[in-house]
Short mmCIF file of C-alpha atoms in Angstrom, two decimals:
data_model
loop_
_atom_site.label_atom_id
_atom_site.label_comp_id
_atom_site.label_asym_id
_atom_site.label_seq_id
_atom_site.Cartn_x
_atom_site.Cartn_y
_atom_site.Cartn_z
CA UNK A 3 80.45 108.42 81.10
CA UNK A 4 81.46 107.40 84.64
CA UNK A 5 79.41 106.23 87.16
CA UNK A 6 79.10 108.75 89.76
CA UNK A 7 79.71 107.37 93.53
CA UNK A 8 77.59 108.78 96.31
CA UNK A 9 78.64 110.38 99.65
CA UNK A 10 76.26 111.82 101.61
CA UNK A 11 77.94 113.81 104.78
CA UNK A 12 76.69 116.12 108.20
CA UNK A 13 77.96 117.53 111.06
CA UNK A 14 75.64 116.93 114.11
CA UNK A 15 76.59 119.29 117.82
CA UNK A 16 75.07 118.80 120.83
CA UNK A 17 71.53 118.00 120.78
CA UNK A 18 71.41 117.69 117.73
CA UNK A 19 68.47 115.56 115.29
CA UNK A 20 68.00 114.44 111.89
CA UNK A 21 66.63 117.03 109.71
CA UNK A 22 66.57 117.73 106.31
CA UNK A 23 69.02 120.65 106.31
CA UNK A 24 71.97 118.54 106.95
CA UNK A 25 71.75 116.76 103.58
CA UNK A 26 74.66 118.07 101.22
CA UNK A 27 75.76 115.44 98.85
CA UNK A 28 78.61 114.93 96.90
CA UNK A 29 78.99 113.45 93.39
CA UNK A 30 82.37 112.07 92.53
CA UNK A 31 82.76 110.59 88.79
CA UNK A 32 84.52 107.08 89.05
CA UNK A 33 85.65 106.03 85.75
CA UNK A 34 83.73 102.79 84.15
CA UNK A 35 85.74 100.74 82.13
CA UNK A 36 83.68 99.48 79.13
CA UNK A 37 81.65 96.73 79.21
CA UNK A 38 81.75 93.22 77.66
CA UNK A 39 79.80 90.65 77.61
CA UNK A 40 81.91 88.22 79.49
CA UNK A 41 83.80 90.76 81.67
CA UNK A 42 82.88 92.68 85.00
CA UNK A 43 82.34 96.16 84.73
CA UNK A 44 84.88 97.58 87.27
CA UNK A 45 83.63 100.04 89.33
CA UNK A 46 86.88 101.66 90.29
CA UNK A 47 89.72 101.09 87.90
CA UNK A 48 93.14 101.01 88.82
CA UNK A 49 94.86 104.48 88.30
CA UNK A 50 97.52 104.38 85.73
CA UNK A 51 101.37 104.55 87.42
CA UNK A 52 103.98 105.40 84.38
CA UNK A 53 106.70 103.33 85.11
CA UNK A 54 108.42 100.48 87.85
CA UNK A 55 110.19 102.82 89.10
CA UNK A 56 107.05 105.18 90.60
CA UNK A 57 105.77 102.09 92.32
CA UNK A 58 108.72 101.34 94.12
CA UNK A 59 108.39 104.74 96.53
CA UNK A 60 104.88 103.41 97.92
CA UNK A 61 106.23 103.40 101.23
CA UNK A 62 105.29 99.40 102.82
CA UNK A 63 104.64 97.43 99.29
CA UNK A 64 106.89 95.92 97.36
CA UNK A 65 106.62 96.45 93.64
CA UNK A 66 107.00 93.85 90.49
CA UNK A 67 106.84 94.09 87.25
CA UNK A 68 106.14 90.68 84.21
CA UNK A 69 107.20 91.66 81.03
CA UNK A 70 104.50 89.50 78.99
CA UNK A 71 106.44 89.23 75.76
CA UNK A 72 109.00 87.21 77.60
CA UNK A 73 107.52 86.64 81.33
CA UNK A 74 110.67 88.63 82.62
CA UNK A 75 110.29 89.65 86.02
CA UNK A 76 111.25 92.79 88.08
CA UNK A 77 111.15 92.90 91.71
CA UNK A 78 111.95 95.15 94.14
CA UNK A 79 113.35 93.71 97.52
CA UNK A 80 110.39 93.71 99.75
CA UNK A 81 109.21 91.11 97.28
CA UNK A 82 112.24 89.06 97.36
CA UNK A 83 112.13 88.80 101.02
CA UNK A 84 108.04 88.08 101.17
CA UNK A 85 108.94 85.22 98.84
CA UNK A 86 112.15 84.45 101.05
CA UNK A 87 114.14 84.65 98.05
CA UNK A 88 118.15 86.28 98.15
CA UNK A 89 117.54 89.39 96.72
CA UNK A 90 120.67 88.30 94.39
CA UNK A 91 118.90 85.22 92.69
CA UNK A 92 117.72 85.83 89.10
CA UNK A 93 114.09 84.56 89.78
CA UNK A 94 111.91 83.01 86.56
CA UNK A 95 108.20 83.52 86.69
CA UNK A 96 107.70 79.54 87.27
CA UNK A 97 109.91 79.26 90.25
CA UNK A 98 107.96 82.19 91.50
CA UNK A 99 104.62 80.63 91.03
CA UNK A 100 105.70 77.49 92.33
CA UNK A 101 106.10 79.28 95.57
CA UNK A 102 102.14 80.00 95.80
CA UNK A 103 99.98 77.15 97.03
CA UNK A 104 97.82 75.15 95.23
CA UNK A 105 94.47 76.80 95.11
CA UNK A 106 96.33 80.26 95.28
CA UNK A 107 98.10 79.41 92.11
CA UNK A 108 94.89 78.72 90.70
CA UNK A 109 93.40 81.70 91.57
CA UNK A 110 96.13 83.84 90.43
CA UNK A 111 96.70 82.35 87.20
CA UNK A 112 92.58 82.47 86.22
CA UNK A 113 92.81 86.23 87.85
CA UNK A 114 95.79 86.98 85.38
CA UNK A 115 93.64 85.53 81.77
CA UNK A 116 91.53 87.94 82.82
CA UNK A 117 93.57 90.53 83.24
CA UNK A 118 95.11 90.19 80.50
CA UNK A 119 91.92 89.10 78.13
CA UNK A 120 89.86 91.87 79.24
CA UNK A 121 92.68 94.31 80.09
CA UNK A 122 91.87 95.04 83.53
CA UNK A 123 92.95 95.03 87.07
CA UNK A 124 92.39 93.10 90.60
CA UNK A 125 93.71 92.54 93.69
CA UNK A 126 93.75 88.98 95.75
CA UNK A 127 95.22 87.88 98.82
CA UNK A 128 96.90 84.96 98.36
CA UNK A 129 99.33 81.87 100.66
CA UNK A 130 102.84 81.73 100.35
CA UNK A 131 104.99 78.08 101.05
CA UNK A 132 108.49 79.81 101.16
CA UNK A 133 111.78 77.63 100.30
CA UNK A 134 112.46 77.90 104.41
CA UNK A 135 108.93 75.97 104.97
CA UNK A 136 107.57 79.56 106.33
CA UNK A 137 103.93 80.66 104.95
CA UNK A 138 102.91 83.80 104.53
CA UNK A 139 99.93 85.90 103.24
CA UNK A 140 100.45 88.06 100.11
CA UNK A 141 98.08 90.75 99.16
CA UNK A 142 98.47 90.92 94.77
CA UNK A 143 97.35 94.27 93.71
CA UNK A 144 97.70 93.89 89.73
CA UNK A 145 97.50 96.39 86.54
CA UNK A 146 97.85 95.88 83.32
CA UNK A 147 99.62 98.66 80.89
CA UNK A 148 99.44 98.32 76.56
CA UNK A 149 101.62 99.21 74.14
CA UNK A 150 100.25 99.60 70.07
CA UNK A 151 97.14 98.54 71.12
CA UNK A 152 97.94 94.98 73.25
CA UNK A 153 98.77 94.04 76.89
CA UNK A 154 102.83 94.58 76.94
CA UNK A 155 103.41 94.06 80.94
CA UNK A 156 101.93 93.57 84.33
CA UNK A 157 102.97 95.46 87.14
CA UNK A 158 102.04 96.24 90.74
CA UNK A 159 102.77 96.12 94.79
CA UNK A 160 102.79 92.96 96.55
CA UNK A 161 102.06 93.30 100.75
CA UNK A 162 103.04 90.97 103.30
CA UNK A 163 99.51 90.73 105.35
CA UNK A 164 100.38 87.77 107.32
CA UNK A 165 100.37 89.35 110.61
CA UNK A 166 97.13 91.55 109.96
CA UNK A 167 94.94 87.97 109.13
CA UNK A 168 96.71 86.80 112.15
CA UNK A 169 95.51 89.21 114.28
CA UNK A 170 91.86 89.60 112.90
CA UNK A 171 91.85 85.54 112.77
CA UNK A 172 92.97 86.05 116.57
CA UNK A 173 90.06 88.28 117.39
CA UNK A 174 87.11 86.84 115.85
CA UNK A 175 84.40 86.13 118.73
CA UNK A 176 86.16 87.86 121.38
CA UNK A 177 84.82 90.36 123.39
CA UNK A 178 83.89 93.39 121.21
CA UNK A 179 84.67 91.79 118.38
CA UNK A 180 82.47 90.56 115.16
CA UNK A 181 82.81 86.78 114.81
CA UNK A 182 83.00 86.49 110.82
CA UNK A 183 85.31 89.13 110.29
CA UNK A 184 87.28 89.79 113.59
CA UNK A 185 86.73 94.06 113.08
CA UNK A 186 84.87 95.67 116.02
CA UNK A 187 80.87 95.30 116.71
CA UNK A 188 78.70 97.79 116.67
CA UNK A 189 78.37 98.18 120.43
CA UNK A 190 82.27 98.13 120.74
CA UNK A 191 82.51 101.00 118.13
CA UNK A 192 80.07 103.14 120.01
CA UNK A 193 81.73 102.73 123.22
CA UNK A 194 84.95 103.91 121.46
CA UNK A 195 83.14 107.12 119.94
CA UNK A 196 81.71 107.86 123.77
CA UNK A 197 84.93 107.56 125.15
CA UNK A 198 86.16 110.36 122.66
CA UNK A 199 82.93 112.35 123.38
CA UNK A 200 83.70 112.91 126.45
CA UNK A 201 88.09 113.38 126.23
CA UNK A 202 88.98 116.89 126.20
CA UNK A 203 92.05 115.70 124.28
CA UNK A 204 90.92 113.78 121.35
CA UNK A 205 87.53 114.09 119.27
CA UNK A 206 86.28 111.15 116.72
CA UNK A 207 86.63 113.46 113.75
CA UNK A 208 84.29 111.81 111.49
CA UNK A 209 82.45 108.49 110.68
CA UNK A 210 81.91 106.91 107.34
CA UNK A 211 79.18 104.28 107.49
CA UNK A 212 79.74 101.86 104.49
CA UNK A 213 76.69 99.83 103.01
CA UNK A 214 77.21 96.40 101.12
CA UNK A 215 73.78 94.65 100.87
CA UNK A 216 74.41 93.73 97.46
CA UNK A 217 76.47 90.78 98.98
CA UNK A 218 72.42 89.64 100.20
CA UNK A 219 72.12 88.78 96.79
CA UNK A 220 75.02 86.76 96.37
CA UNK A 221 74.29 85.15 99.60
CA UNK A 222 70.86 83.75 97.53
CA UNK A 223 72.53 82.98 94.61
CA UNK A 224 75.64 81.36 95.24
CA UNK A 225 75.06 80.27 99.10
CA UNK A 226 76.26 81.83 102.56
CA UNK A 227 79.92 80.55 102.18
CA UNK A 228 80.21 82.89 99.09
CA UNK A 229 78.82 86.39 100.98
CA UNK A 230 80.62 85.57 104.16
CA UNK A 231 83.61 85.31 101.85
CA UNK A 232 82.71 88.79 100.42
CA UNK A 233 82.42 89.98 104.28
CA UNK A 234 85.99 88.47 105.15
CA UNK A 235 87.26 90.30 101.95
CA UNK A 236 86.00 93.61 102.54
CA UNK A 237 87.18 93.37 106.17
CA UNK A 238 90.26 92.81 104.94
CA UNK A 239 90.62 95.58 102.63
CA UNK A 240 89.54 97.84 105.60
CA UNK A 241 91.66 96.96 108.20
CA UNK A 242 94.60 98.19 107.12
CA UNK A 243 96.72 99.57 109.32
CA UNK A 244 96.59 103.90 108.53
CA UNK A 245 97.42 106.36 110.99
CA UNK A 246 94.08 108.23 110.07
CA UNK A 247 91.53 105.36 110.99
CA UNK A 248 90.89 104.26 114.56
CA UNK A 249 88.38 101.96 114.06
CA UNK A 250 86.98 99.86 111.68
CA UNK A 251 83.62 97.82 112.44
CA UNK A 252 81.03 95.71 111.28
CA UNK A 253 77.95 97.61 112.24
CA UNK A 254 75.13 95.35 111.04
CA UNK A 255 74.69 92.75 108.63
CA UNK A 256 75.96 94.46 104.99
CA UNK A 257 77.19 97.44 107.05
CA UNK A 258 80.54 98.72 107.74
CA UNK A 259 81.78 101.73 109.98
CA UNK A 260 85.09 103.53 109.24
CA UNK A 261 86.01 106.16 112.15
CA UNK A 262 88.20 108.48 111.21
CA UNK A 263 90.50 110.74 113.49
CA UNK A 264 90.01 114.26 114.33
CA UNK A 265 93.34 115.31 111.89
CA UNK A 266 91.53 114.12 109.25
CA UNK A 267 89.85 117.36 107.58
CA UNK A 268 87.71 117.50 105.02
CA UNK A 269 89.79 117.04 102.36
CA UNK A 270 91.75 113.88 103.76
CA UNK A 271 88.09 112.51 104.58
CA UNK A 272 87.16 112.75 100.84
CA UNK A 273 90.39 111.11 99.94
CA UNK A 274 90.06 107.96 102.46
CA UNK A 275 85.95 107.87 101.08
CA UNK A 276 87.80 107.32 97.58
CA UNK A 277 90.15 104.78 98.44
CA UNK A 278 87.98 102.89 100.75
CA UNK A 279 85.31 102.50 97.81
CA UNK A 280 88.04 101.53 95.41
CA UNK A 281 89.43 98.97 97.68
CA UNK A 282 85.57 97.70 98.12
CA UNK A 283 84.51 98.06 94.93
CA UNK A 284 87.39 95.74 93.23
CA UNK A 285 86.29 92.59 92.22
CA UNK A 286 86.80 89.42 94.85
CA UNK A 287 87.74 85.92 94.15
CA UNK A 288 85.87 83.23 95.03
CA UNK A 289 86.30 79.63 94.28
CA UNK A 290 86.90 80.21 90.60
CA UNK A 291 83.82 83.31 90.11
CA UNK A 292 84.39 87.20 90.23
CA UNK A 293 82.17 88.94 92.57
CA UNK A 294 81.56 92.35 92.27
CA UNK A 295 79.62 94.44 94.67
CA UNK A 296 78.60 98.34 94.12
CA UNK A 297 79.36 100.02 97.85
CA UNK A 298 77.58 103.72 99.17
CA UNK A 299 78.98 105.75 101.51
CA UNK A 300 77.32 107.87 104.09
CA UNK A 301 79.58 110.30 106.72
CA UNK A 302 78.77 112.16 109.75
CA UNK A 303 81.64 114.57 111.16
CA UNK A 304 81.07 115.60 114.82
CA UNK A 305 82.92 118.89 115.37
CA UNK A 306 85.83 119.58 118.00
CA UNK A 307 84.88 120.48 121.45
CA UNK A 308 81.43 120.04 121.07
CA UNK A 309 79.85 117.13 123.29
CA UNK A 310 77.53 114.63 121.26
CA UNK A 311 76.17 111.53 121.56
CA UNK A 312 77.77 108.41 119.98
CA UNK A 313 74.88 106.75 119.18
CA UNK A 314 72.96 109.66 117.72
CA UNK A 315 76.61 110.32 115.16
CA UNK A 316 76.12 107.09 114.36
CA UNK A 317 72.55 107.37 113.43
CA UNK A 318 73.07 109.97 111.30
CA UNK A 319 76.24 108.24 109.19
CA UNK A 320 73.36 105.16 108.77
CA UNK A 321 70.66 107.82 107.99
CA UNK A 322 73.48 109.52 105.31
CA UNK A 323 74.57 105.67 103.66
CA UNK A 324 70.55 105.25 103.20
CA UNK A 325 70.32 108.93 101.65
CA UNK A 326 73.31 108.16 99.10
CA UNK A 327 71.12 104.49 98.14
CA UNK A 328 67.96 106.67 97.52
CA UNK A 329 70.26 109.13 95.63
CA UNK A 330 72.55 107.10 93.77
CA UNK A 331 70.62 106.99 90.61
CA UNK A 332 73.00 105.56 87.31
CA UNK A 333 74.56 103.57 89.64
CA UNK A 334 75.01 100.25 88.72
CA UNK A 335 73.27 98.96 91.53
CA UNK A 336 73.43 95.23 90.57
CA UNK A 337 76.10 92.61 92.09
CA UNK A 338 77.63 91.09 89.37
CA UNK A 339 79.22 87.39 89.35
CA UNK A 340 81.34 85.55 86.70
CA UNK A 341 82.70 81.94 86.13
CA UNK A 342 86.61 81.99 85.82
CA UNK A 343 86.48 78.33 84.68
CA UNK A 344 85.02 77.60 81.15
#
């Protein structure tokens, strides 16, 4: 069986207040992997792609390919030119690994023994030392297909993300912005949603509250420099830049706020709830351990031309994220760590 993730949703008007009526839930199955002793559980697996080819039309990723019966490579040419390679060269897996630096190397070489060991996937963001002296920021999404029964290749999109670390790096502690992870605060989000509340030419759409505070326990058990990592990572995995999402925040502690545009219907809002948990729920590197954190989602949609007030459609995203916690029964509600280094 899966375990089933949690959205709780409402649609608030003007004058609106929290009542029991607006509860409707919605229980989507997310596949569990199965479970060993030394492995993480993975809370969203990576869905299957056939073939090289099929990963080349994602539209802003480059796509690879290791053959592991011979560490052959295939790249498309966004990847050449991330790596600042000719996109003529005929490129062997160590010259490409040589290119990471040192602790990244690290990291993705433990990240791949997993992989392949335990025969599933992860992303990482990792530094780049190019031939021309340039650095740049590579996010390494990673899945692993079989063949008779064993791991036969690795495949996936590499994404330049130099320029959105920049920027967040850029931001952090400015006005409106959230020190640790350089998204918007709270009262910066809420200023954006009143601005919209009151525009006869644009509404917020709808607003997915996003609740972490599994990464508390980390914070006990492995120190503050391993849950402000998770924070940075999740950021991260949030901010990317989609035509759909206007803001992203950091709302409180283990909270994150996702607002959505007023395009976005229902449908499209269920889709972005899916990929945001996936993205969340993958496991993230630190210092040689797998963290693993178990995300719940809570929505509020305000609906067009109907006045409301920001802070109250925030409220009741919060109120919806809590509602999904006390609901998510058979969810593996547990962080989860592992060693990487024998």
């Amino acid at each position: 069986m899966g375990h089933p993730f949690h959205l709780e949703h409402a649609t608030i008007g003007h004058g609106a207040k929290l009542s029991s009526s607006w509860q409707l839930s919605h229980t989507w199955p997310i596949p569990a992997l199965i479970q060993t002793a030394d492995a993480l559980p993975d809370a969203a697996p990576f869905a299957p792609v056939a073939d090289f080819e099929q990963m080349r039309s994602i539209a802003g990723f480059g796509a690879w390919e290791c053959d592991l019966r011979d560490n052959g490579l295939r790249w498309t040419g966004e990847v050449f030119d991330l790596f600042g390679l000719p996109k003529e060269a005929r490129v062997h897996r160590a010259e490409a690994v040589a290119i990471y630096d040192d602790e990244s190397r690290e990291a993705m070489e433990l990240l791949r023994a997993y992989a392949i060991k335990h025969r599933r996937g992860f992303t990482v963001d990792v530094r780049l030392v190019r031939p021309d002296g340039q650095h740049r920021w590579m996010r390494l999404t990673t899945s692993l297909a079989c063949e008779g029964g064993r791991p036969s290749r690795l495949y996936g999109t590499k994404q330049d993300v130099t320029f959105e670390r920049a920027r967040r790096e850029t931001l952090k502690g400015t006005s409106g912005t959230d020190q640790l992870t350089g998204l918007a605060t709270h009262t910066a989000l809420e200023a954006r949603l009143s601005q919209a509340a009151t525009s006869e030419h644009q509404s917020p759409g709808a607003l997915l509250v996003i609740d972490v505070e599994h990464i508390a326990t980390i914070r006990r058990e492995l120190g503050d420099a391993a849950g402000d990592a998770c924070l940075d990572t999740i950021a991260s995995r949030l901010a990317h830049d989609r035509e759909d999402i206007l803001v992203v925040a950091r709302i409180d502690d283990y909270r994150f706020a996702v607002l959505m545009g007023v395009s976005s219907g229902p449908r499209t809002v269920e889709q972005a709830c899916r990929q945001l948990v996936r993205e969340i729920s993958r496991p993230i590197y630190w210092q040689g351990y797998l963290l693993r954190v178990a995300p719940l989602v809570g929505m509020a949609r305000a609906p067009e031309s109907v006045a409301f007030e920001a802070e109250l459609l925030v409220s009741v995203a919060v109120a919806r994220a809590e509602a999904a916690k006390r609901r998510g029964r058979g969810i593996d509600k547990k962080p989860r760590t592992l060693s990487l280094i024998p």
